[in-house]
Amino acid sequence: NKSSLEEAKLISETYFRQRIHGNGLSWYSYSKGIHDKTSNQIINSLIGNEKKEQKKIIFFSSSEDEFESLGDKWYQGKEKLTQFQIIENIFQFAKINNYKLFIRIHPNFKTSSNRVKKKWNKFLKKFNSKNIKIISHDSKISSYGMINRMDLVVVYGSTIGIEAAYLGKAVIVTGPSYYSNINAKIYVIDNLVALKKLMSQIIKNEKINSNQISQSTLSYGYWCYKSGIKFKNYIPYSPLNGKYFGKNIDLIFAILIK
């Protein structure tokens, strides 16, 4: 009925608004909130001098190692594009058309192995152009604040993609994700030809229906907020901490490992 649908919509929007304002729910938040003053000052200094008519694209990297153990099943038999391939193709597209490309390195990069860090640092160093700007993993900038200023958002598969869609942005997903197969109005591709074609179509389309895109994400937000089994004897106060039968779980763990 109507009241149930309105309640479901409210629950979903609560999930997304919490995330966008920098509050972690199922996990810690990796980004400052969309209205963070310090972040917005950085964004203004970063984008403020850019030409208003210059189109802006942002790519959000992912921590690929999180899902490597899942093997080919995670990729569902599709072509496995690397993030380096994707970045190179977006960069060439931006350079030819004089667009601005921002690359936001995932905050989890700080915990990556030295081998991975060396590989990424070497790769990113070759992009010496006015058309590209690298945002480091430890930047205090709000990813959500950046999204608000973009014409197109490209992700590898991180949840920032579905959150960008909630903010009404056109989103291209280039790798496997939890939300690839739902009915959200996002673009899921698995080859570089499709990537180039879609980027061109989206950038040139001035009639993107942001409200439709946003509304299409609500089922995912509802599922994220309501999924799982409700605890009976455990009260969480952070993703990794809480109280079990009134006792701090850290204290119980310390006793068990003695």
mmCIF file with all atom_site columns, C-alpha atoms in Angstrom, residues 114-218:
data_model
loop_
_atom_site.group_PDB
_atom_site.id
_atom_site.type_symbol
_atom_site.label_atom_id
_atom_site.label_alt_id
_atom_site.label_comp_id
_atom_site.label_asym_id
_atom_site.label_entity_id
_atom_site.label_seq_id
_atom_site.pdbx_PDB_ins_code
_atom_site.Cartn_x
_atom_site.Cartn_y
_atom_site.Cartn_z
_atom_site.occupancy
_atom_site.B_iso_or_equiv
_atom_site.pdbx_formal_charge
_atom_site.auth_seq_id
_atom_site.auth_comp_id
_atom_site.auth_asym_id
_atom_site.auth_atom_id
_atom_site.pdbx_PDB_model_num
ATOM 1   C CA . ASN A 1 114 ? 54.458 -2.199 -1.329  1.00 0.00 ? 114 ASN A CA 1
ATOM 2   C CA . ARG A 1 115 ? 54.298 -4.031 -4.660  1.00 0.00 ? 115 ARG A CA 1
ATOM 3   C CA . VAL A 1 116 ? 50.820 -2.651 -5.398  1.00 0.00 ? 116 VAL A CA 1
ATOM 4   C CA . LYS A 1 117 ? 51.785 0.854  -4.275  1.00 0.00 ? 117 LYS A CA 1
ATOM 5   C CA . LYS A 1 118 ? 54.877 0.832  -6.471  1.00 0.00 ? 118 LYS A CA 1
ATOM 6   C CA . LYS A 1 119 ? 52.880 -0.386 -9.475  1.00 0.00 ? 119 LYS A CA 1
ATOM 7   C CA . TRP A 1 120 ? 50.203 2.310  -9.077  1.00 0.00 ? 120 TRP A CA 1
ATOM 8   C CA . ASN A 1 121 ? 52.665 5.123  -8.395  1.00 0.00 ? 121 ASN A CA 1
ATOM 9   C CA . LYS A 1 122 ? 54.656 4.201  -11.493 1.00 0.00 ? 122 LYS A CA 1
ATOM 10  C CA . PHE A 1 123 ? 51.483 4.088  -13.585 1.00 0.00 ? 123 PHE A CA 1
ATOM 11  C CA . LEU A 1 124 ? 50.116 7.439  -12.382 1.00 0.00 ? 124 LEU A CA 1
ATOM 12  C CA . LYS A 1 125 ? 53.414 9.273  -12.879 1.00 0.00 ? 125 LYS A CA 1
ATOM 13  C CA . LYS A 1 126 ? 53.114 9.023  -16.657 1.00 0.00 ? 126 LYS A CA 1
ATOM 14  C CA . PHE A 1 127 ? 50.039 11.267 -16.723 1.00 0.00 ? 127 PHE A CA 1
ATOM 15  C CA . ASN A 1 128 ? 51.576 14.689 -17.055 1.00 0.00 ? 128 ASN A CA 1
ATOM 16  C CA . SER A 1 129 ? 48.791 16.781 -18.544 1.00 0.00 ? 129 SER A CA 1
ATOM 17  C CA . LYS A 1 130 ? 46.581 19.746 -17.715 1.00 0.00 ? 130 LYS A CA 1
ATOM 18  C CA . ASN A 1 131 ? 43.596 17.485 -18.440 1.00 0.00 ? 131 ASN A CA 1
ATOM 19  C CA . ILE A 1 132 ? 44.125 15.226 -15.447 1.00 0.00 ? 132 ILE A CA 1
ATOM 20  C CA . LYS A 1 133 ? 44.234 15.644 -11.686 1.00 0.00 ? 133 LYS A CA 1
ATOM 21  C CA . ILE A 1 134 ? 45.081 12.846 -9.237  1.00 0.00 ? 134 ILE A CA 1
ATOM 22  C CA . ILE A 1 135 ? 43.399 12.980 -5.818  1.00 0.00 ? 135 ILE A CA 1
ATOM 23  C CA . SER A 1 136 ? 45.490 10.966 -3.370  1.00 0.00 ? 136 SER A CA 1
ATOM 24  C CA . HIS A 1 137 ? 44.142 8.264  -1.070  1.00 0.00 ? 137 HIS A CA 1
ATOM 25  C CA . ASP A 1 138 ? 44.749 10.400 2.014   1.00 0.00 ? 138 ASP A CA 1
ATOM 26  C CA . SER A 1 139 ? 43.157 13.588 0.678   1.00 0.00 ? 139 SER A CA 1
ATOM 27  C CA . LYS A 1 140 ? 40.640 15.258 3.004   1.00 0.00 ? 140 LYS A CA 1
ATOM 28  C CA . ILE A 1 141 ? 38.408 15.984 0.051   1.00 0.00 ? 141 ILE A CA 1
ATOM 29  C CA . SER A 1 142 ? 34.822 14.689 0.061   1.00 0.00 ? 142 SER A CA 1
ATOM 30  C CA . SER A 1 143 ? 34.157 12.220 -2.740  1.00 0.00 ? 143 SER A CA 1
ATOM 31  C CA . TYR A 1 144 ? 30.487 13.209 -2.569  1.00 0.00 ? 144 TYR A CA 1
ATOM 32  C CA . GLY A 1 145 ? 31.364 16.873 -2.878  1.00 0.00 ? 145 GLY A CA 1
ATOM 33  C CA . MET A 1 146 ? 33.402 16.074 -5.986  1.00 0.00 ? 146 MET A CA 1
ATOM 34  C CA . ILE A 1 147 ? 30.570 14.039 -7.484  1.00 0.00 ? 147 ILE A CA 1
ATOM 35  C CA . ASN A 1 148 ? 28.257 17.042 -7.205  1.00 0.00 ? 148 ASN A CA 1
ATOM 36  C CA . ARG A 1 149 ? 30.542 18.995 -9.555  1.00 0.00 ? 149 ARG A CA 1
ATOM 37  C CA . MET A 1 150 ? 30.966 16.278 -12.196 1.00 0.00 ? 150 MET A CA 1
ATOM 38  C CA . ASP A 1 151 ? 29.262 15.618 -15.541 1.00 0.00 ? 151 ASP A CA 1
ATOM 39  C CA . LEU A 1 152 ? 30.093 11.900 -15.480 1.00 0.00 ? 152 LEU A CA 1
ATOM 40  C CA . VAL A 1 153 ? 31.138 9.400  -12.819 1.00 0.00 ? 153 VAL A CA 1
ATOM 41  C CA . VAL A 1 154 ? 33.057 6.222  -13.703 1.00 0.00 ? 154 VAL A CA 1
ATOM 42  C CA . VAL A 1 155 ? 33.750 3.533  -11.118 1.00 0.00 ? 155 VAL A CA 1
ATOM 43  C CA . TYR A 1 156 ? 35.369 0.133  -11.123 1.00 0.00 ? 156 TYR A CA 1
ATOM 44  C CA . GLY A 1 157 ? 32.782 -1.384 -8.798  1.00 0.00 ? 157 GLY A CA 1
ATOM 45  C CA . SER A 1 158 ? 32.876 0.402  -5.442  1.00 0.00 ? 158 SER A CA 1
ATOM 46  C CA . THR A 1 159 ? 29.686 1.481  -3.672  1.00 0.00 ? 159 THR A CA 1
ATOM 47  C CA . ILE A 1 160 ? 30.416 5.129  -4.482  1.00 0.00 ? 160 ILE A CA 1
ATOM 48  C CA . GLY A 1 161 ? 28.904 4.305  -7.888  1.00 0.00 ? 161 GLY A CA 1
ATOM 49  C CA . ILE A 1 162 ? 25.397 3.616  -6.611  1.00 0.00 ? 162 ILE A CA 1
ATOM 50  C CA . GLU A 1 163 ? 25.723 6.571  -4.230  1.00 0.00 ? 163 GLU A CA 1
ATOM 51  C CA . ALA A 1 164 ? 26.634 8.832  -7.163  1.00 0.00 ? 164 ALA A CA 1
ATOM 52  C CA . ALA A 1 165 ? 23.521 7.581  -8.958  1.00 0.00 ? 165 ALA A CA 1
ATOM 53  C CA . TYR A 1 166 ? 21.456 8.472  -5.874  1.00 0.00 ? 166 TYR A CA 1
ATOM 54  C CA . LEU A 1 167 ? 22.855 11.995 -6.259  1.00 0.00 ? 167 LEU A CA 1
ATOM 55  C CA . GLY A 1 168 ? 21.410 11.974 -9.783  1.00 0.00 ? 168 GLY A CA 1
ATOM 56  C CA . LYS A 1 169 ? 24.645 11.563 -11.715 1.00 0.00 ? 169 LYS A CA 1
ATOM 57  C CA . ALA A 1 170 ? 25.225 9.455  -14.815 1.00 0.00 ? 170 ALA A CA 1
ATOM 58  C CA . VAL A 1 171 ? 27.367 6.499  -13.720 1.00 0.00 ? 171 VAL A CA 1
ATOM 59  C CA . ILE A 1 172 ? 29.377 3.957  -15.703 1.00 0.00 ? 172 ILE A CA 1
ATOM 60  C CA . VAL A 1 173 ? 30.405 0.786  -13.855 1.00 0.00 ? 173 VAL A CA 1
ATOM 61  C CA . THR A 1 174 ? 33.432 -0.885 -15.452 1.00 0.00 ? 174 THR A CA 1
ATOM 62  C CA . GLY A 1 175 ? 33.948 -3.842 -13.104 1.00 0.00 ? 175 GLY A CA 1
ATOM 63  C CA . PRO A 1 176 ? 31.855 -6.263 -11.040 1.00 0.00 ? 176 PRO A CA 1
ATOM 64  C CA . SER A 1 177 ? 29.792 -4.827 -8.207  1.00 0.00 ? 177 SER A CA 1
ATOM 65  C CA . TYR A 1 178 ? 27.005 -5.728 -5.805  1.00 0.00 ? 178 TYR A CA 1
ATOM 66  C CA . TYR A 1 179 ? 24.583 -3.463 -7.646  1.00 0.00 ? 179 TYR A CA 1
ATOM 67  C CA . SER A 1 180 ? 25.359 -4.263 -11.305 1.00 0.00 ? 180 SER A CA 1
ATOM 68  C CA . ASN A 1 181 ? 22.311 -6.470 -11.793 1.00 0.00 ? 181 ASN A CA 1
ATOM 69  C CA . ILE A 1 182 ? 19.603 -4.420 -10.099 1.00 0.00 ? 182 ILE A CA 1
ATOM 70  C CA . ASN A 1 183 ? 17.261 -2.070 -11.948 1.00 0.00 ? 183 ASN A CA 1
ATOM 71  C CA . ALA A 1 184 ? 19.172 1.101  -11.129 1.00 0.00 ? 184 ALA A CA 1
ATOM 72  C CA . LYS A 1 185 ? 19.673 3.449  -14.080 1.00 0.00 ? 185 LYS A CA 1
ATOM 73  C CA . ILE A 1 186 ? 23.418 2.952  -14.299 1.00 0.00 ? 186 ILE A CA 1
ATOM 74  C CA . TYR A 1 187 ? 25.549 1.804  -17.230 1.00 0.00 ? 187 TYR A CA 1
ATOM 75  C CA . VAL A 1 188 ? 27.417 -1.481 -16.788 1.00 0.00 ? 188 VAL A CA 1
ATOM 76  C CA . ILE A 1 189 ? 30.069 -2.286 -19.403 1.00 0.00 ? 189 ILE A CA 1
ATOM 77  C CA . ASP A 1 190 ? 32.753 -4.941 -19.813 1.00 0.00 ? 190 ASP A CA 1
ATOM 78  C CA . ASN A 1 191 ? 34.745 -3.745 -22.829 1.00 0.00 ? 191 ASN A CA 1
ATOM 79  C CA . LEU A 1 192 ? 36.626 -0.610 -23.841 1.00 0.00 ? 192 LEU A CA 1
ATOM 80  C CA . VAL A 1 193 ? 34.644 0.013  -27.037 1.00 0.00 ? 193 VAL A CA 1
ATOM 81  C CA . ALA A 1 194 ? 31.434 0.288  -25.014 1.00 0.00 ? 194 ALA A CA 1
ATOM 82  C CA . LEU A 1 195 ? 33.169 2.572  -22.509 1.00 0.00 ? 195 LEU A CA 1
ATOM 83  C CA . LYS A 1 196 ? 34.234 5.061  -25.174 1.00 0.00 ? 196 LYS A CA 1
ATOM 84  C CA . LYS A 1 197 ? 30.833 5.022  -26.865 1.00 0.00 ? 197 LYS A CA 1
ATOM 85  C CA . LEU A 1 198 ? 28.943 5.537  -23.608 1.00 0.00 ? 198 LEU A CA 1
ATOM 86  C CA . MET A 1 199 ? 31.172 8.358  -22.392 1.00 0.00 ? 199 MET A CA 1
ATOM 87  C CA . SER A 1 200 ? 30.572 10.261 -25.610 1.00 0.00 ? 200 SER A CA 1
ATOM 88  C CA . GLN A 1 201 ? 26.798 9.722  -25.480 1.00 0.00 ? 201 GLN A CA 1
ATOM 89  C CA . ILE A 1 202 ? 26.472 10.754 -21.835 1.00 0.00 ? 202 ILE A CA 1
ATOM 90  C CA . ILE A 1 203 ? 28.669 13.854 -22.072 1.00 0.00 ? 203 ILE A CA 1
ATOM 91  C CA . LYS A 1 204 ? 26.712 15.126 -25.088 1.00 0.00 ? 204 LYS A CA 1
ATOM 92  C CA . ASN A 1 205 ? 23.321 14.402 -23.518 1.00 0.00 ? 205 ASN A CA 1
ATOM 93  C CA . GLU A 1 206 ? 22.042 17.544 -21.807 1.00 0.00 ? 206 GLU A CA 1
ATOM 94  C CA . LYS A 1 207 ? 18.686 15.969 -20.913 1.00 0.00 ? 207 LYS A CA 1
ATOM 95  C CA . ILE A 1 208 ? 19.811 13.499 -18.247 1.00 0.00 ? 208 ILE A CA 1
ATOM 96  C CA . ASN A 1 209 ? 16.910 12.888 -15.858 1.00 0.00 ? 209 ASN A CA 1
ATOM 97  C CA . SER A 1 210 ? 18.656 13.128 -12.494 1.00 0.00 ? 210 SER A CA 1
ATOM 98  C CA . ASN A 1 211 ? 15.468 12.436 -10.558 1.00 0.00 ? 211 ASN A CA 1
ATOM 99  C CA . GLN A 1 212 ? 14.806 9.180  -12.418 1.00 0.00 ? 212 GLN A CA 1
ATOM 100 C CA . ILE A 1 213 ? 18.385 8.065  -11.858 1.00 0.00 ? 213 ILE A CA 1
ATOM 101 C CA . SER A 1 214 ? 18.140 8.850  -8.144  1.00 0.00 ? 214 SER A CA 1
ATOM 102 C CA . GLN A 1 215 ? 14.782 7.120  -7.680  1.00 0.00 ? 215 GLN A CA 1
ATOM 103 C CA . SER A 1 216 ? 16.077 3.982  -9.386  1.00 0.00 ? 216 SER A CA 1
ATOM 104 C CA . THR A 1 217 ? 18.616 3.424  -6.585  1.00 0.00 ? 217 THR A CA 1
ATOM 105 C CA . LEU A 1 218 ? 16.117 3.307  -3.719  1.00 0.00 ? 218 LEU A CA 1
#
